[in-house]
């Protein structure tokens, strides 16, 4: 393994990664705001930051010292997480240390297969994280030589039922089958207890986003609890 890649991965082993993203139309949707959020997460102990969009990647890379996992969302259906080779290259150019891409078998907008995309990114020395929605996605990603695989899309592609919390079943299957590839758990990790559970299940690292960096959702959780108590 490349020494620089190995050093980067070791920074993530057994650690918390924080996803700092805001959706279109939200008050916090601004690169500087996301950079401040990322810096706050770093101070709190985040070992890496996952973020979306070229402006956010660039702003966050300039604010934190920990590795940045970058992606570029375009569209809202099908393959929209870093959907093409062009998007992935742009994320790396913006400063992403690792580029996250959709690893499903769905058609990619540029006509390339997932494996072809990974091969071209590796030619450029870019470390790739596969956002998987099923075990078949993870297998495809590993066969393509992907550097990191994750459960990011579990429950969002129609291949698996959406669980209330993290998809521990898929995580366990991936960890058991792909011992030589870092398996990151991402998706619906909403409590410290759930974060501990996925680590105990063998995750290489865990990504937490909404529960840390999305105050609108967090406020909604508390609001529902208060309404329920008053009912």
Short mmCIF file of C-alpha atoms in Angstrom, two decimals:
data_model
loop_
_atom_site.label_atom_id
_atom_site.label_comp_id
_atom_site.label_asym_id
_atom_site.label_seq_id
_atom_site.Cartn_x
_atom_site.Cartn_y
_atom_site.Cartn_z
CA UNK A 1 0.00 0.00 0.00
CA UNK A 2 1.14 3.51 -0.75
CA UNK A 3 2.67 5.00 2.46
CA UNK A 4 0.70 8.23 2.16
CA UNK A 5 -2.55 6.35 1.71
CA UNK A 6 -1.73 4.09 4.65
CA UNK A 7 -0.98 7.11 6.84
CA UNK A 8 -4.27 8.73 5.85
CA UNK A 9 -6.30 5.61 6.56
CA UNK A 10 -4.67 5.14 9.94
CA UNK A 11 -5.88 8.62 10.91
CA UNK A 12 -9.43 7.33 10.43
CA UNK A 13 -9.13 3.91 12.07
CA UNK A 14 -11.43 3.64 15.08
CA UNK A 15 -12.43 7.28 14.84
CA UNK A 16 -15.42 9.58 14.40
CA UNK A 17 -15.92 11.31 11.06
CA UNK A 18 -18.35 14.22 10.99
CA UNK A 19 -20.41 15.09 7.93
CA UNK A 20 -20.98 18.83 7.60
CA UNK A 21 -23.60 19.47 4.94
CA UNK A 22 -26.58 21.78 4.52
CA UNK A 23 -29.39 21.20 2.06
CA UNK A 24 -30.40 23.72 -0.65
CA UNK A 25 -32.54 26.54 0.70
CA UNK A 26 -31.46 26.11 4.31
CA UNK A 27 -30.14 29.00 6.44
CA UNK A 28 -26.76 27.32 7.00
CA UNK A 29 -26.17 26.71 3.27
CA UNK A 30 -22.94 28.72 2.93
CA UNK A 31 -19.33 27.54 2.55
CA UNK A 32 -18.03 29.69 5.40
CA UNK A 33 -20.78 28.46 7.71
CA UNK A 34 -19.95 24.86 6.87
CA UNK A 35 -16.27 25.60 7.43
CA UNK A 36 -17.07 26.94 10.88
CA UNK A 37 -19.20 23.88 11.57
CA UNK A 38 -16.35 21.64 10.44
CA UNK A 39 -13.85 23.44 12.64
CA UNK A 40 -16.17 23.09 15.64
CA UNK A 41 -16.43 19.36 14.94
CA UNK A 42 -12.66 19.09 14.67
CA UNK A 43 -12.27 20.75 18.07
CA UNK A 44 -14.78 18.25 19.45
CA UNK A 45 -12.67 15.34 18.27
CA UNK A 46 -13.68 14.59 14.67
CA UNK A 47 -10.86 12.75 12.90
CA UNK A 48 -12.10 13.79 9.46
CA UNK A 49 -14.80 15.89 7.82
CA UNK A 50 -17.14 14.73 5.06
CA UNK A 51 -18.59 17.56 3.00
CA UNK A 52 -20.41 18.35 -0.23
CA UNK A 53 -19.77 20.77 -3.06
CA UNK A 54 -16.62 22.36 -4.40
CA UNK A 55 -16.99 25.62 -2.48
CA UNK A 56 -17.55 23.80 0.82
CA UNK A 57 -14.65 21.41 0.21
CA UNK A 58 -12.31 24.31 -0.49
CA UNK A 59 -13.49 26.38 2.48
CA UNK A 60 -13.34 23.46 4.90
CA UNK A 61 -9.94 22.30 3.66
CA UNK A 62 -8.61 25.75 4.47
CA UNK A 63 -10.07 25.71 7.99
CA UNK A 64 -9.31 22.24 9.39
CA UNK A 65 -6.18 20.12 9.75
CA UNK A 66 -7.93 16.75 9.63
CA UNK A 67 -8.56 14.88 6.34
CA UNK A 68 -11.47 15.99 4.17
CA UNK A 69 -13.77 13.51 2.41
CA UNK A 70 -15.33 15.38 -0.48
CA UNK A 71 -18.28 14.70 -2.73
CA UNK A 72 -20.39 16.63 -5.20
CA UNK A 73 -24.15 16.09 -5.28
CA UNK A 74 -25.92 16.89 -8.53
CA UNK A 75 -29.59 16.06 -8.97
CA UNK A 76 -31.77 14.21 -6.48
CA UNK A 77 -32.37 10.79 -8.00
CA UNK A 78 -30.38 7.98 -9.53
CA UNK A 79 -26.61 8.44 -9.31
CA UNK A 80 -26.23 11.90 -7.81
CA UNK A 81 -23.36 11.55 -5.31
CA UNK A 82 -20.29 12.50 -7.36
CA UNK A 83 -22.03 11.06 -10.44
CA UNK A 84 -19.25 11.35 -13.01
CA UNK A 85 -15.49 11.18 -13.36
CA UNK A 86 -15.49 14.93 -13.93
CA UNK A 87 -17.24 15.55 -10.62
CA UNK A 88 -14.79 13.31 -8.77
CA UNK A 89 -11.72 14.96 -10.29
CA UNK A 90 -13.12 18.37 -9.41
CA UNK A 91 -13.58 17.32 -5.77
CA UNK A 92 -9.93 16.30 -5.61
CA UNK A 93 -8.83 19.55 -7.23
CA UNK A 94 -10.90 21.48 -4.66
CA UNK A 95 -8.86 19.86 -1.88
CA UNK A 96 -10.56 16.59 -0.94
CA UNK A 97 -8.11 14.04 0.48
CA UNK A 98 -10.64 11.29 -0.24
CA UNK A 99 -13.40 11.43 -2.85
CA UNK A 100 -16.72 9.69 -2.12
CA UNK A 101 -18.69 8.36 -5.09
CA UNK A 102 -21.89 6.39 -5.67
CA UNK A 103 -20.96 2.70 -5.95
CA UNK A 104 -24.33 1.35 -7.08
CA UNK A 105 -24.84 -0.48 -10.34
CA UNK A 106 -27.16 2.21 -11.67
CA UNK A 107 -26.22 3.92 -14.97
CA UNK A 108 -23.73 6.75 -14.53
CA UNK A 109 -24.39 10.00 -16.44
CA UNK A 110 -21.05 9.88 -18.28
CA UNK A 111 -21.51 6.30 -19.42
CA UNK A 112 -18.53 4.96 -17.49
CA UNK A 113 -18.87 1.96 -15.23
CA UNK A 114 -18.05 2.22 -11.55
CA UNK A 115 -14.87 0.19 -12.11
CA UNK A 116 -13.75 2.41 -14.98
CA UNK A 117 -14.30 5.50 -12.84
CA UNK A 118 -12.25 4.10 -9.97
CA UNK A 119 -9.44 3.03 -12.30
CA UNK A 120 -9.14 6.51 -13.78
CA UNK A 121 -9.19 8.13 -10.34
CA UNK A 122 -6.49 5.77 -9.11
CA UNK A 123 -4.36 6.69 -12.13
CA UNK A 124 -4.46 10.23 -10.78
CA UNK A 125 -3.56 9.07 -7.26
CA UNK A 126 -7.02 9.84 -5.86
CA UNK A 127 -8.26 7.82 -2.87
CA UNK A 128 -11.84 6.62 -3.38
CA UNK A 129 -14.62 5.96 -0.88
CA UNK A 130 -17.54 3.88 -2.17
CA UNK A 131 -21.01 4.90 -1.00
CA UNK A 132 -22.86 1.56 -1.05
CA UNK A 133 -26.54 0.72 -0.78
CA UNK A 134 -26.25 -3.06 -0.65
CA UNK A 135 -23.84 -5.95 -0.26
CA UNK A 136 -23.68 -6.25 -4.06
CA UNK A 137 -22.51 -2.62 -4.23
CA UNK A 138 -19.79 -3.33 -1.68
CA UNK A 139 -18.66 -6.38 -3.61
CA UNK A 140 -18.54 -4.37 -6.84
CA UNK A 141 -16.51 -1.69 -5.10
CA UNK A 142 -14.00 -4.14 -3.64
CA UNK A 143 -13.57 -5.89 -7.00
CA UNK A 144 -12.82 -2.48 -8.53
CA UNK A 145 -10.05 -1.92 -5.98
CA UNK A 146 -11.84 0.81 -4.02
CA UNK A 147 -9.89 2.10 -1.03
CA UNK A 148 -12.80 2.47 1.43
CA UNK A 149 -16.35 1.11 1.38
CA UNK A 150 -19.29 2.48 3.36
CA UNK A 151 -22.97 1.85 4.13
CA UNK A 152 -23.95 5.40 3.15
CA UNK A 153 -26.75 4.54 0.72
CA UNK A 154 -28.30 1.61 2.61
CA UNK A 155 -32.06 2.11 2.59
CA UNK A 156 -32.00 4.76 -0.13
CA UNK A 157 -31.65 2.75 -3.35
CA UNK A 158 -34.59 0.37 -3.05
CA UNK A 159 -32.41 -2.68 -2.48
CA UNK A 160 -32.71 -2.72 1.29
CA UNK A 161 -35.38 -1.63 3.75
CA UNK A 162 -34.57 1.66 5.42
CA UNK A 163 -33.77 0.93 9.06
CA UNK A 164 -34.59 3.36 11.86
CA UNK A 165 -30.93 3.51 12.84
CA UNK A 166 -27.74 2.39 11.11
CA UNK A 167 -27.99 -0.75 8.97
CA UNK A 168 -26.09 -3.03 11.32
CA UNK A 169 -26.95 -6.14 9.31
CA UNK A 170 -25.32 -4.79 6.16
CA UNK A 171 -22.38 -3.45 8.13
CA UNK A 172 -21.78 -6.85 9.74
CA UNK A 173 -21.96 -8.60 6.35
CA UNK A 174 -19.48 -6.19 4.81
CA UNK A 175 -17.03 -6.41 7.70
CA UNK A 176 -17.12 -10.22 7.62
CA UNK A 177 -16.65 -10.46 3.86
CA UNK A 178 -14.08 -7.74 3.25
CA UNK A 179 -11.56 -7.96 6.06
CA UNK A 180 -8.81 -6.27 4.05
CA UNK A 181 -10.83 -3.17 3.12
CA UNK A 182 -11.83 -0.42 5.58
CA UNK A 183 -15.60 -0.56 6.12
CA UNK A 184 -17.12 2.69 7.34
CA UNK A 185 -20.62 2.91 8.77
CA UNK A 186 -22.61 5.92 7.64
CA UNK A 187 -26.30 6.60 7.68
CA UNK A 188 -28.78 7.28 10.50
CA UNK A 189 -26.27 7.13 13.33
CA UNK A 190 -28.19 9.47 15.60
CA UNK A 191 -26.92 8.76 19.12
CA UNK A 192 -23.58 8.15 20.85
CA UNK A 193 -24.86 4.68 21.77
CA UNK A 194 -25.48 3.85 18.10
CA UNK A 195 -22.01 5.10 17.23
CA UNK A 196 -20.55 2.79 19.86
CA UNK A 197 -22.63 -0.13 18.55
CA UNK A 198 -21.37 0.18 15.00
CA UNK A 199 -17.79 0.33 16.21
CA UNK A 200 -18.37 -2.78 18.30
CA UNK A 201 -19.79 -4.42 15.17
CA UNK A 202 -16.43 -3.97 13.50
CA UNK A 203 -16.68 -0.68 11.63
CA UNK A 204 -13.34 0.86 10.67
CA UNK A 205 -14.80 4.29 11.46
CA UNK A 206 -18.22 5.90 11.81
CA UNK A 207 -19.70 8.93 10.05
CA UNK A 208 -22.21 11.07 11.93
CA UNK A 209 -23.86 13.97 10.18
CA UNK A 210 -27.42 15.01 10.98
CA UNK A 211 -27.16 14.40 14.73
CA UNK A 212 -24.20 16.79 14.98
CA UNK A 213 -24.41 19.31 12.16
CA UNK A 214 -28.08 19.64 11.19
CA UNK A 215 -29.87 21.77 13.81
CA UNK A 216 -33.15 21.80 11.90
CA UNK A 217 -33.49 18.01 12.21
CA UNK A 218 -32.28 17.97 15.80
CA UNK A 219 -34.79 20.67 16.73
CA UNK A 220 -37.50 18.62 15.04
CA UNK A 221 -36.62 15.57 17.15
CA UNK A 222 -36.96 17.55 20.35
CA UNK A 223 -40.12 19.26 19.14
CA UNK A 224 -41.78 15.90 18.45
CA UNK A 225 -40.75 14.65 21.89
CA UNK A 226 -42.23 17.71 23.59
CA UNK A 227 -45.47 17.44 21.60
CA UNK A 228 -45.69 13.76 22.47
CA UNK A 229 -45.24 14.50 26.15
CA UNK A 230 -48.02 17.07 26.01
CA UNK A 231 -50.45 14.84 24.13
#
